[in-house]
Short mmCIF file of C-alpha atoms and ligand atoms in Angstrom, two decimals:
data_model
loop_
_atom_site.label_atom_id
_atom_site.label_comp_id
_atom_site.label_asym_id
_atom_site.label_seq_id
_atom_site.Cartn_x
_atom_site.Cartn_y
_atom_site.Cartn_z
CA MET T 1 25.45 -150.13 144.87
CA SER T 2 28.61 -148.07 145.92
CA ASP T 3 29.54 -146.69 149.12
CA VAL T 4 28.97 -143.23 148.07
CA ASN T 5 25.27 -144.03 147.03
CA LYS T 6 24.46 -145.81 150.26
CA THR T 7 25.72 -142.88 152.29
CA LEU T 8 23.75 -140.48 150.20
CA PHE T 9 20.71 -142.12 150.30
CA ARG T 10 20.61 -142.08 154.13
CA TYR T 11 20.67 -138.34 153.65
CA ILE T 12 17.76 -137.69 151.28
CA PRO T 13 15.08 -135.47 153.57
CA SER T 14 11.54 -137.16 154.34
CA VAL T 15 8.52 -135.52 153.02
CA ASP T 16 7.96 -133.92 156.04
CA GLU T 17 11.33 -132.27 156.50
CA VAL T 18 10.90 -130.75 152.96
CA LEU T 19 7.36 -129.74 153.96
CA ASN T 20 8.75 -127.50 156.74
CA GLN T 21 11.70 -125.65 154.70
CA PRO T 22 10.65 -121.95 154.45
CA LYS T 23 10.94 -121.90 150.67
CA VAL T 24 8.25 -124.96 150.68
CA VAL T 25 6.29 -123.32 153.49
CA SER T 26 6.18 -120.13 151.54
CA LEU T 27 4.53 -121.83 148.41
CA LEU T 28 1.77 -123.16 150.57
CA SER T 29 0.20 -119.38 150.78
CA SER T 30 -0.44 -119.55 147.14
CA ILE T 31 -0.45 -123.31 145.59
CA PRO T 32 -2.86 -125.75 147.37
CA ARG T 33 -1.08 -128.20 149.60
CA SER T 34 -2.03 -131.51 147.50
CA LEU T 35 -0.13 -130.14 144.53
CA VAL T 36 2.81 -128.98 146.54
CA LEU T 37 2.70 -132.53 148.45
CA GLU T 38 3.08 -133.86 144.67
CA ALA T 39 5.90 -131.45 143.65
CA VAL T 40 7.68 -133.05 146.87
CA ARG T 41 7.46 -136.81 146.29
CA GLU T 42 8.33 -136.27 142.70
CA ALA T 43 11.61 -134.20 143.95
CA ILE T 44 12.52 -136.91 146.32
CA ALA T 45 12.12 -139.62 143.58
CA HIS T 46 14.16 -137.42 141.44
CA ILE T 47 16.89 -137.13 143.71
CA ARG T 48 16.88 -141.12 144.42
CA ASP T 49 17.32 -141.62 140.62
CA GLU T 50 20.10 -139.05 140.66
CA ILE T 51 22.18 -140.90 143.23
CA THR T 52 21.29 -144.49 141.72
CA ALA T 53 22.42 -143.21 138.48
CA GLY T 54 25.58 -141.75 139.86
CA ASN T 55 24.89 -138.43 138.99
CA LEU T 56 25.74 -136.71 142.57
CA LYS T 57 29.21 -137.81 143.08
CA GLU T 58 30.24 -134.21 143.69
CA LEU T 59 28.69 -134.12 146.57
CA ARG T 60 31.53 -136.21 148.47
CA ASP T 61 32.24 -133.30 150.69
CA GLY T 62 30.71 -131.38 152.66
CA ASN T 63 27.18 -131.86 154.80
CA PHE T 64 25.19 -134.12 152.61
CA ARG T 65 22.30 -133.36 154.52
CA ASP T 66 21.86 -129.80 153.49
CA LEU T 67 23.17 -130.14 150.14
CA LEU T 68 20.35 -132.99 149.38
CA THR T 69 17.53 -130.97 150.88
CA GLY T 70 18.93 -128.15 149.18
CA GLN T 71 18.19 -130.03 145.95
CA VAL T 72 15.06 -131.42 146.75
CA VAL T 73 13.78 -127.90 148.03
CA ASP T 74 14.78 -126.04 144.69
CA ARG T 75 12.88 -128.88 142.48
CA THR T 76 10.17 -128.75 144.98
CA VAL T 77 9.66 -124.97 144.01
CA GLN T 78 9.77 -125.77 140.20
CA ASN T 79 7.79 -128.59 140.23
CA ALA T 80 4.97 -126.86 142.15
CA GLN T 81 4.91 -123.60 140.02
CA LYS T 82 4.58 -125.98 137.00
CA VAL T 83 1.89 -128.22 138.17
CA ASN T 84 0.18 -125.11 139.50
CA ARG T 85 -0.23 -123.38 136.13
CA PRO T 86 -3.53 -123.86 134.11
CA ASN T 87 -2.87 -127.00 131.80
CA LEU T 88 -4.43 -124.97 128.82
CA ARG T 89 -2.57 -121.98 128.30
CA ARG T 90 -1.95 -119.25 125.88
CA VAL T 91 0.42 -119.92 123.08
CA LEU T 92 1.62 -117.22 120.47
CA ASN T 93 1.89 -119.11 117.14
CA LEU T 94 4.48 -118.46 115.01
CA THR T 95 4.41 -121.44 112.85
CA GLY T 96 2.81 -119.51 110.25
CA VAL T 97 -0.27 -122.15 110.05
CA VAL T 98 -3.22 -120.46 110.34
CA LEU T 99 -5.57 -123.02 111.37
CA HIS T 100 -3.34 -124.87 113.60
CA THR T 101 -6.03 -127.97 114.83
CA ASN T 102 -3.30 -128.84 117.79
CA LEU T 103 -3.28 -124.65 118.60
CA GLY T 104 -6.93 -124.80 118.55
CA ARG T 105 -7.57 -123.44 114.81
CA ALA T 106 -9.61 -120.75 114.40
CA VAL T 107 -9.00 -117.59 116.80
CA LEU T 108 -12.37 -115.83 117.40
CA ALA T 109 -13.57 -112.28 116.26
CA GLU T 110 -13.87 -109.54 118.91
CA SER T 111 -17.58 -109.86 118.74
CA ALA T 112 -17.53 -113.53 119.12
CA ILE T 113 -15.32 -113.17 122.20
CA GLN T 114 -17.72 -110.73 123.54
CA ALA T 115 -20.60 -112.71 122.82
CA ILE T 116 -19.20 -115.69 124.54
CA ASN T 117 -18.68 -113.76 127.55
CA ASN T 118 -22.38 -112.30 127.81
CA ALA T 119 -23.51 -116.14 127.34
CA ALA T 120 -20.90 -117.00 130.11
CA SER T 121 -22.00 -114.18 132.74
CA GLY T 122 -25.70 -114.35 132.54
CA TYR T 123 -29.05 -116.27 131.55
CA THR T 124 -29.67 -116.05 127.67
CA ASN T 125 -32.63 -117.41 125.78
CA LEU T 126 -30.78 -120.48 124.86
CA GLU T 127 -33.74 -122.66 124.09
CA LEU T 128 -36.82 -119.69 125.23
CA ASP T 129 -38.60 -117.97 122.27
CA LEU T 130 -39.23 -114.38 123.81
CA ASN T 131 -41.98 -113.85 121.52
CA THR T 132 -44.31 -116.54 122.65
CA GLY T 133 -42.49 -117.12 126.02
CA LYS T 134 -42.72 -121.09 124.72
CA ARG T 135 -39.83 -123.23 124.52
CA GLY T 136 -37.52 -122.47 121.42
CA SER T 137 -34.69 -124.27 119.45
CA ARG T 138 -31.39 -123.60 120.18
CA TYR T 139 -30.93 -123.17 116.62
CA ALA T 140 -32.92 -120.37 116.14
CA PRO T 141 -30.30 -117.65 117.24
CA VAL T 142 -28.36 -119.12 113.52
CA GLU T 143 -30.82 -120.84 111.44
CA ASN T 144 -32.00 -117.45 109.75
CA LEU T 145 -28.15 -115.94 109.14
CA LEU T 146 -27.15 -118.86 107.91
CA THR T 147 -30.22 -119.36 105.35
CA CYS T 148 -30.09 -115.80 104.35
CA LEU T 149 -25.81 -116.41 104.15
CA THR T 150 -25.78 -119.37 101.92
CA GLY T 151 -29.07 -119.19 100.40
CA ALA T 152 -30.48 -122.93 101.72
CA GLU T 153 -33.83 -123.32 103.02
CA ALA T 154 -32.78 -124.34 106.16
CA ALA T 155 -29.63 -124.98 108.60
CA MET T 156 -28.81 -126.59 111.70
CA VAL T 157 -25.58 -126.88 114.06
CA VAL T 158 -23.99 -129.63 115.75
CA ASN T 159 -20.68 -130.36 117.54
CA ASN T 160 -18.20 -130.40 114.70
CA ASN T 161 -18.30 -131.46 110.89
CA ALA T 162 -17.09 -135.05 111.44
CA ALA T 163 -20.55 -135.14 113.88
CA ALA T 164 -22.45 -133.29 111.17
CA VAL T 165 -21.41 -135.91 108.49
CA LEU T 166 -22.19 -138.94 110.83
CA LEU T 167 -25.66 -137.12 111.70
CA ALA T 168 -26.64 -136.86 107.87
CA LEU T 169 -25.68 -140.19 106.70
CA GLY T 170 -26.88 -141.75 109.96
CA THR T 171 -30.65 -140.14 109.08
CA LEU T 172 -30.50 -140.20 105.38
CA ALA T 173 -29.03 -143.53 104.76
CA ASN T 174 -29.26 -146.09 107.47
CA GLY T 175 -28.77 -149.45 106.44
CA LYS T 176 -28.36 -148.02 102.96
CA GLU T 177 -26.04 -147.57 100.42
CA VAL T 178 -23.97 -144.64 99.57
CA ILE T 179 -22.04 -144.19 96.33
CA VAL T 180 -18.73 -142.17 96.96
CA SER T 181 -16.09 -141.69 94.41
CA ARG T 182 -12.65 -143.47 95.31
CA GLY T 183 -10.85 -140.25 94.83
CA GLN T 184 -12.85 -138.58 97.78
CA LEU T 185 -12.11 -141.17 100.48
CA VAL T 186 -10.34 -138.67 102.39
CA GLU T 187 -8.69 -138.88 105.92
CA ILE T 188 -8.63 -135.50 107.78
CA GLY T 189 -5.89 -135.43 110.53
CA GLY T 190 -6.93 -136.79 113.81
CA SER T 191 -7.68 -140.15 112.14
CA PHE T 192 -11.26 -138.86 110.62
CA ARG T 193 -11.76 -141.41 107.56
CA ILE T 194 -14.94 -141.19 105.11
CA PRO T 195 -14.99 -145.28 105.16
CA GLU T 196 -14.94 -145.22 108.97
CA VAL T 197 -17.52 -142.78 109.59
CA MET T 198 -19.81 -144.29 107.26
CA ALA T 199 -19.30 -147.54 109.02
CA GLN T 200 -20.31 -145.78 112.32
CA SER T 201 -23.16 -144.31 110.51
CA GLY T 202 -24.75 -147.75 109.63
CA ALA T 203 -24.47 -146.83 105.77
CA ARG T 204 -23.06 -148.59 103.72
CA LEU T 205 -20.60 -147.30 101.17
CA VAL T 206 -20.15 -148.18 97.70
CA GLU T 207 -17.29 -146.94 95.70
CA VAL T 208 -16.86 -146.05 92.55
CA GLY T 209 -14.46 -144.81 89.96
CA THR T 210 -10.92 -144.90 90.23
CA THR T 211 -8.23 -142.60 92.26
CA ASN T 212 -8.11 -140.01 89.90
CA LYS T 213 -11.21 -140.30 87.52
CA THR T 214 -14.30 -141.05 88.52
CA TYR T 215 -17.31 -140.39 85.59
CA PRO T 216 -20.78 -139.62 86.09
CA THR T 217 -21.64 -142.74 84.39
CA ASP T 218 -19.31 -144.82 86.95
CA TYR T 219 -22.27 -143.62 89.79
CA ARG T 220 -25.09 -144.46 87.23
CA ASN T 221 -24.07 -148.07 87.28
CA ALA T 222 -23.65 -148.32 90.95
CA ILE T 223 -27.14 -147.00 92.01
CA THR T 224 -29.45 -149.78 92.94
CA SER T 225 -32.80 -149.99 94.75
CA GLU T 226 -30.48 -149.93 98.03
CA THR T 227 -28.80 -146.61 97.18
CA ALA T 228 -30.22 -143.90 99.37
CA LEU T 229 -27.62 -141.16 98.89
CA LEU T 230 -24.86 -139.89 96.37
CA LEU T 231 -22.20 -138.10 98.36
CA HIS T 232 -19.52 -135.95 97.16
CA VAL T 233 -16.65 -135.09 99.53
CA HIS T 234 -14.59 -132.08 98.93
CA THR T 235 -10.96 -133.24 99.18
CA SER T 236 -10.08 -130.52 100.93
CA ASN T 237 -6.35 -131.42 102.02
CA TYR T 238 -5.04 -132.79 98.99
CA ARG T 239 -5.44 -131.88 95.34
CA ILE T 240 -5.55 -134.91 92.91
CA VAL T 241 -3.77 -133.18 90.08
CA GLY T 242 -2.71 -134.50 86.41
CA PHE T 243 -4.80 -136.69 84.24
CA THR T 244 -8.01 -136.48 86.13
CA ARG T 245 -12.11 -136.41 86.01
CA GLU T 246 -13.91 -135.66 88.91
CA THR T 247 -17.84 -135.67 88.46
CA SER T 248 -19.23 -132.29 89.29
CA ILE T 249 -21.84 -131.35 92.09
CA ALA T 250 -24.23 -130.19 89.30
CA GLU T 251 -23.75 -133.42 87.39
CA LEU T 252 -24.55 -135.67 90.74
CA VAL T 253 -27.34 -133.55 91.17
CA ALA T 254 -28.89 -134.11 87.40
CA LEU T 255 -27.99 -137.92 88.57
CA GLY T 256 -29.94 -137.70 91.67
CA ALA T 257 -32.71 -135.80 90.15
CA GLU T 258 -33.57 -138.79 87.57
CA PHE T 259 -33.25 -141.46 90.19
CA GLY T 260 -35.24 -139.27 93.09
CA LEU T 261 -31.84 -139.39 95.28
CA PRO T 262 -30.72 -136.69 97.25
CA VAL T 263 -26.89 -135.52 96.77
CA MET T 264 -25.05 -134.54 100.03
CA SER T 265 -21.76 -132.68 99.76
CA ASP T 266 -19.39 -132.57 102.75
CA LEU T 267 -17.47 -129.28 102.12
CA GLY T 268 -14.78 -129.52 104.74
CA SER T 269 -13.74 -126.29 105.34
CA GLY T 270 -16.51 -124.29 103.77
CA SER T 271 -16.09 -121.05 103.24
CA LEU T 272 -18.79 -118.13 102.57
CA VAL T 273 -16.31 -115.50 100.93
CA ASP T 274 -14.88 -116.32 97.20
CA PHE T 275 -11.04 -116.87 98.41
CA LYS T 276 -10.41 -116.35 94.29
CA THR T 277 -11.10 -112.63 94.37
CA LEU T 278 -8.54 -112.54 97.01
CA GLY T 279 -5.93 -113.76 95.37
CA LEU T 280 -6.00 -117.32 96.72
CA PRO T 281 -6.68 -120.59 95.02
CA GLY T 282 -10.83 -120.99 94.48
CA GLU T 283 -12.52 -123.15 96.91
CA PRO T 284 -16.21 -123.88 96.37
CA THR T 285 -18.10 -121.10 98.69
CA VAL T 286 -21.14 -122.94 100.62
CA GLN T 287 -23.54 -120.66 98.48
CA GLN T 288 -22.04 -121.89 95.28
CA VAL T 289 -22.23 -125.91 96.47
CA VAL T 290 -25.90 -124.90 97.45
CA LYS T 291 -27.04 -123.15 94.25
CA ALA T 292 -25.47 -125.98 92.34
CA GLY T 293 -28.44 -128.20 93.80
CA SER T 294 -26.92 -130.03 96.81
CA ASP T 295 -29.61 -131.34 99.05
CA VAL T 296 -27.60 -131.27 102.61
CA VAL T 297 -23.84 -129.34 102.84
CA THR T 298 -21.98 -129.78 105.69
CA PHE T 299 -18.89 -127.73 106.61
CA SER T 300 -17.00 -126.65 109.79
CA GLY T 301 -17.31 -123.46 111.77
CA ASP T 302 -13.90 -123.46 112.73
CA LYS T 303 -11.65 -123.93 109.86
CA LEU T 304 -12.35 -121.00 106.81
CA LEU T 305 -15.42 -119.61 108.70
CA GLY T 306 -13.23 -118.39 111.36
CA GLY T 307 -15.98 -119.03 113.97
CA PRO T 308 -16.24 -121.44 117.03
CA GLN T 309 -15.93 -125.54 116.81
CA ALA T 310 -18.87 -126.31 115.13
CA GLY T 311 -20.37 -128.47 112.15
CA ILE T 312 -23.00 -126.77 110.40
CA ILE T 313 -25.45 -128.48 108.02
CA VAL T 314 -27.23 -126.53 105.53
CA GLY T 315 -29.96 -127.57 102.81
CA LYS T 316 -33.66 -128.37 101.74
CA ARG T 317 -36.01 -128.28 104.74
CA LYS T 318 -37.06 -131.74 104.54
CA TYR T 319 -33.53 -133.56 104.86
CA ILE T 320 -32.71 -131.11 107.89
CA ASP T 321 -36.14 -131.61 109.53
CA ARG T 322 -35.75 -135.39 109.86
CA MET T 323 -32.08 -134.85 110.79
CA LYS T 324 -33.15 -132.59 113.70
CA LYS T 325 -35.62 -135.47 114.71
CA ASN T 326 -32.82 -138.18 115.10
CA PRO T 327 -32.13 -138.61 118.38
CA LEU T 328 -28.30 -138.33 117.76
CA THR T 329 -29.02 -134.62 117.47
CA ARG T 330 -29.07 -134.63 121.21
CA ALA T 331 -25.82 -136.14 121.49
CA VAL T 332 -23.92 -134.10 119.56
CA ARG T 333 -25.41 -130.84 120.04
CA ILE T 334 -23.60 -127.52 120.54
CA ASP T 335 -23.57 -125.74 123.89
CA LYS T 336 -24.52 -121.89 124.39
CA PHE T 337 -20.89 -120.54 123.83
CA THR T 338 -21.06 -122.12 120.08
CA VAL T 339 -24.10 -120.51 119.54
CA ALA T 340 -23.30 -117.12 120.76
CA ALA T 341 -19.85 -117.39 119.09
CA LEU T 342 -21.22 -118.57 115.60
CA GLU T 343 -24.01 -115.76 115.27
CA ALA T 344 -21.68 -113.24 116.17
CA THR T 345 -19.12 -114.57 113.31
CA LEU T 346 -22.08 -115.20 111.14
CA ARG T 347 -23.12 -111.63 111.44
CA GLU T 348 -19.63 -110.20 110.27
CA TYR T 349 -20.45 -111.98 107.23
CA LEU T 350 -23.46 -109.89 106.62
CA GLU T 351 -21.29 -106.90 105.31
CA PRO T 352 -17.86 -109.28 103.35
CA GLU T 353 -15.77 -106.20 103.52
CA ASN T 354 -16.21 -106.14 107.03
CA ALA T 355 -15.63 -109.47 107.62
CA LEU T 356 -12.35 -109.30 106.03
CA GLY T 357 -11.43 -107.22 108.85
CA LYS T 358 -13.05 -108.74 111.71
CA ILE T 359 -12.22 -112.26 111.61
CA PRO T 360 -8.80 -112.99 112.25
CA THR T 361 -8.78 -116.09 110.27
CA LEU T 362 -9.29 -113.90 106.87
CA SER T 363 -7.15 -111.02 108.19
CA MET T 364 -4.29 -113.61 108.47
CA LEU T 365 -5.07 -115.33 104.94
CA THR T 366 -5.16 -112.12 103.25
CA ALA T 367 -2.42 -110.14 105.36
CA GLY T 368 -0.54 -107.74 102.88
CA ARG T 369 2.79 -108.43 102.40
CA GLU T 370 4.11 -104.83 103.01
CA LYS T 371 2.47 -104.94 106.44
CA LEU T 372 4.13 -108.48 107.36
CA ASN T 373 7.59 -107.58 106.50
CA GLN T 374 7.89 -104.46 107.87
CA ARG T 375 6.33 -106.20 111.10
CA THR T 376 9.07 -108.87 110.69
CA ILE T 377 11.92 -106.55 110.23
CA ASP T 378 10.96 -104.41 113.35
CA LEU T 379 11.01 -107.71 115.54
CA CYS T 380 14.39 -108.42 113.98
CA GLU T 381 16.13 -105.58 114.57
CA LYS T 382 14.57 -105.43 118.14
CA LEU T 383 15.73 -108.78 119.02
CA ARG T 384 19.43 -108.30 117.55
CA ARG T 385 19.72 -104.91 120.08
CA ARG T 386 18.34 -107.06 123.04
CA ALA T 387 19.93 -110.54 122.17
CA GLY T 388 22.26 -110.44 119.61
CA ASP T 389 25.34 -112.08 121.47
CA LYS T 390 22.98 -115.11 122.51
CA ALA T 391 22.07 -115.65 118.90
CA ARG T 392 22.16 -114.36 115.25
CA PHE T 393 18.90 -113.15 113.86
CA ASN T 394 18.00 -112.77 110.07
CA THR T 395 15.04 -112.60 108.16
CA VAL T 396 14.35 -115.02 105.46
CA GLU T 397 11.56 -115.98 103.36
CA THR T 398 8.92 -118.88 103.81
CA LEU T 399 5.59 -119.91 103.20
CA SER T 400 2.83 -120.02 105.63
CA ALA T 401 -0.14 -122.68 105.06
CA THR T 402 -3.96 -122.14 105.82
CA GLY T 403 -3.65 -125.46 107.93
CA GLY T 404 -6.94 -126.90 109.21
CA GLY T 405 -7.25 -129.42 106.02
CA ALA T 406 -7.92 -126.07 103.59
CA LEU T 407 -6.48 -124.26 100.46
CA PRO T 408 -3.72 -126.81 100.49
CA THR T 409 -2.21 -125.67 97.37
CA ALA T 410 -2.60 -122.31 98.70
CA GLU T 411 1.49 -120.60 98.88
CA LEU T 412 1.52 -117.76 101.40
CA PRO T 413 4.56 -115.79 100.82
CA SER T 414 5.92 -114.65 104.05
CA LEU T 415 8.76 -113.38 105.86
CA ALA T 416 10.20 -114.84 108.98
CA VAL T 417 12.68 -114.57 111.73
CA GLU T 418 15.09 -117.27 111.72
CA VAL T 419 16.58 -117.75 115.12
CA LEU T 420 20.30 -119.25 115.78
CA PRO T 421 21.05 -119.79 119.11
CA LEU T 422 24.77 -119.56 120.21
CA ASP T 423 25.14 -120.95 123.70
CA LEU T 424 21.71 -123.82 122.85
CA SER T 425 20.85 -126.27 120.39
CA VAL T 426 17.63 -125.13 118.71
CA THR T 427 16.06 -128.13 120.20
CA GLU T 428 16.71 -126.95 123.39
CA LEU T 429 15.72 -123.16 122.91
CA ALA T 430 12.32 -124.68 121.21
CA GLY T 431 11.97 -126.95 124.33
CA MET T 432 12.37 -123.48 126.69
CA LEU T 433 10.21 -121.37 124.67
CA ARG T 434 7.43 -123.93 124.91
CA GLU T 435 8.06 -123.89 128.86
CA GLU T 436 7.25 -119.98 128.74
CA GLU T 437 4.30 -117.99 129.70
CA PRO T 438 3.00 -117.65 127.29
CA ALA T 439 4.44 -120.72 125.15
CA VAL T 440 6.10 -119.69 122.07
CA ILE T 441 5.53 -122.28 119.26
CA GLY T 442 7.81 -121.88 115.92
CA ARG T 443 9.06 -124.22 113.02
CA LEU T 444 12.22 -125.91 113.53
CA GLN T 445 13.95 -126.06 109.94
CA ASP T 446 17.71 -127.14 109.62
CA ASP T 447 18.88 -126.47 112.59
CA ARG T 448 17.06 -123.04 112.90
CA LEU T 449 13.87 -121.68 114.11
CA ILE T 450 11.91 -120.03 111.92
CA LEU T 451 8.71 -117.50 113.37
CA ASP T 452 6.54 -116.86 110.91
CA LEU T 453 4.48 -113.60 112.02
CA ARG T 454 1.61 -114.04 109.66
CA THR T 455 -0.20 -115.96 112.65
CA LEU T 456 1.05 -113.66 115.47
CA LEU T 457 -2.07 -111.63 116.77
CA PRO T 458 -1.75 -108.08 116.15
CA GLY T 459 -0.35 -106.31 119.64
CA GLU T 460 1.48 -109.79 120.64
CA ASP T 461 5.25 -108.56 119.01
CA ASP T 462 6.58 -107.06 122.02
CA LEU T 463 5.62 -109.85 124.16
CA LEU T 464 6.93 -112.28 121.58
CA ALA T 465 10.53 -110.11 121.99
CA ASP T 466 10.22 -110.52 125.71
CA VAL T 467 10.14 -113.98 125.81
CA ILE T 468 12.95 -114.84 123.84
CA THR T 469 15.17 -112.06 125.33
CA ARG T 470 14.31 -113.54 128.49
CA VAL T 471 14.75 -117.53 127.38
CA LEU T 472 18.14 -116.71 125.27
CA GLU T 473 19.13 -114.58 128.56
CA ARG T 474 19.04 -117.83 130.80
CA GLY T 475 20.80 -119.42 128.08
CA GLY T 476 22.51 -123.05 128.11
CA VAL T 477 22.64 -122.99 132.02
CA ALA T 478 18.80 -123.36 132.48
CA ALA T 479 18.60 -126.20 129.52
CA HIS T 480 21.43 -128.83 131.03
C1 PLP U 1 -12.17 -131.09 108.66
C2 PLP U 1 -13.08 -131.94 107.67
C3 PLP U 1 -13.97 -132.75 108.24
C4 PLP U 1 -14.18 -132.87 109.85
O1 PLP U 1 -14.42 -131.61 110.29
P1 PLP U 1 -14.67 -131.21 111.71
O2 PLP U 1 -15.11 -129.83 112.02
O3 PLP U 1 -12.70 -131.13 112.41
O4 PLP U 1 -14.95 -132.39 112.70
C5 PLP U 1 -14.69 -133.63 107.78
N1 PLP U 1 -14.94 -133.86 106.13
C6 PLP U 1 -13.67 -132.87 105.54
C7 PLP U 1 -13.78 -132.83 104.07
C8 PLP U 1 -13.15 -132.17 106.47
O5 PLP U 1 -11.92 -131.80 105.81
#
């Protein structure tokens, strides 16, 4: 170690000295002492690392003690403010990915937010039948809505669709065989893989057909006395195109009827509205799959439905009743907030035209080009006026995405603002925007930051402009 380093080490302030500095003392009025202490320790450790790395040579002259203490205090203040913020924070989503799993998937309808608020701030009849005064079912508030909207006989709801699939397979096929097409052995982001879920459920996977072609005869030839279920998985996040043959749900249902076997459909995103009528690629709706004769249908609450995280199961009463009795159901049950938000979301679907305006997921997916373009042009002009000397701003054509493993082939043309910072690299800009309150997440593309306004909520435009201006004004200094 050099002599300079040795000298500097002697002047590093102690934890107590830092805690007594006026700036740090004033932190203690708003930030818990334990967090401030942690911030001091980190700041001291950091200054040690800086000295060891030889980054503090410029301190050669002057009052080492004051200089080092000043640096440790400044870093302590920064650290303390950082650790005092909530860890789960608000994000402005400029990725253009409507159902972004990393950003919490669906944004809820106003009515659903209100319902969660009510459920949180008082007692509810969650498991009390107000007619009889006896114990009720927590599915009751959504069961009728689900059967009414989908045409199914019965319904239940669990924690998420992965749990729904696990529960359905474990109930209907434990220790038995389930036949699936090789073309449908999907993996969903976050390591949900059909073969692995199958193994967990205690069911044995029997793969039939090839990746691109599976005929009804392939299923027929695989049926044995061990077969318990024919499973259809909607390839929600990819499409097999070209030379293909998929056995339809109706064909599976006919086969099931012949052999006395139930047919289950894992729909993944599961929509209650036909996206084809909205100019988007068609997804089979839940109603269509129920009508085709599927005995059990599972789908997510927070994908195309636009509700809370949930795994919805609809189908024939005799199968749903068996699932309700499975002890696993208790382990994957939904909480009162999910019941509240799901009921409110489903009520919006009672009038489908209404749903488009009320459910943010649907509004974003079907956002009119004109309005979106005008918003983007307005933002771009505002940014040019306010921060035109710090970055170049242009409008560019881009494609938004549905995300959440839904509508994989949907192309959603969008106009975006591209930002080319002048004093910062685009990676530095993106990093600084992530640190802001609210955080701003865009898309990095060829040395520019793309801001797709399709996923920016109404009323967030000014806030976004403020955050970007603020960060660009702080500029290169803060980043280095
Ligand atoms: C998304 C998806 C799942 C998992 O649903 P979660 O609600 O995320 O648990 C299962 N199957 C398919 C086909 C999916 O698309």
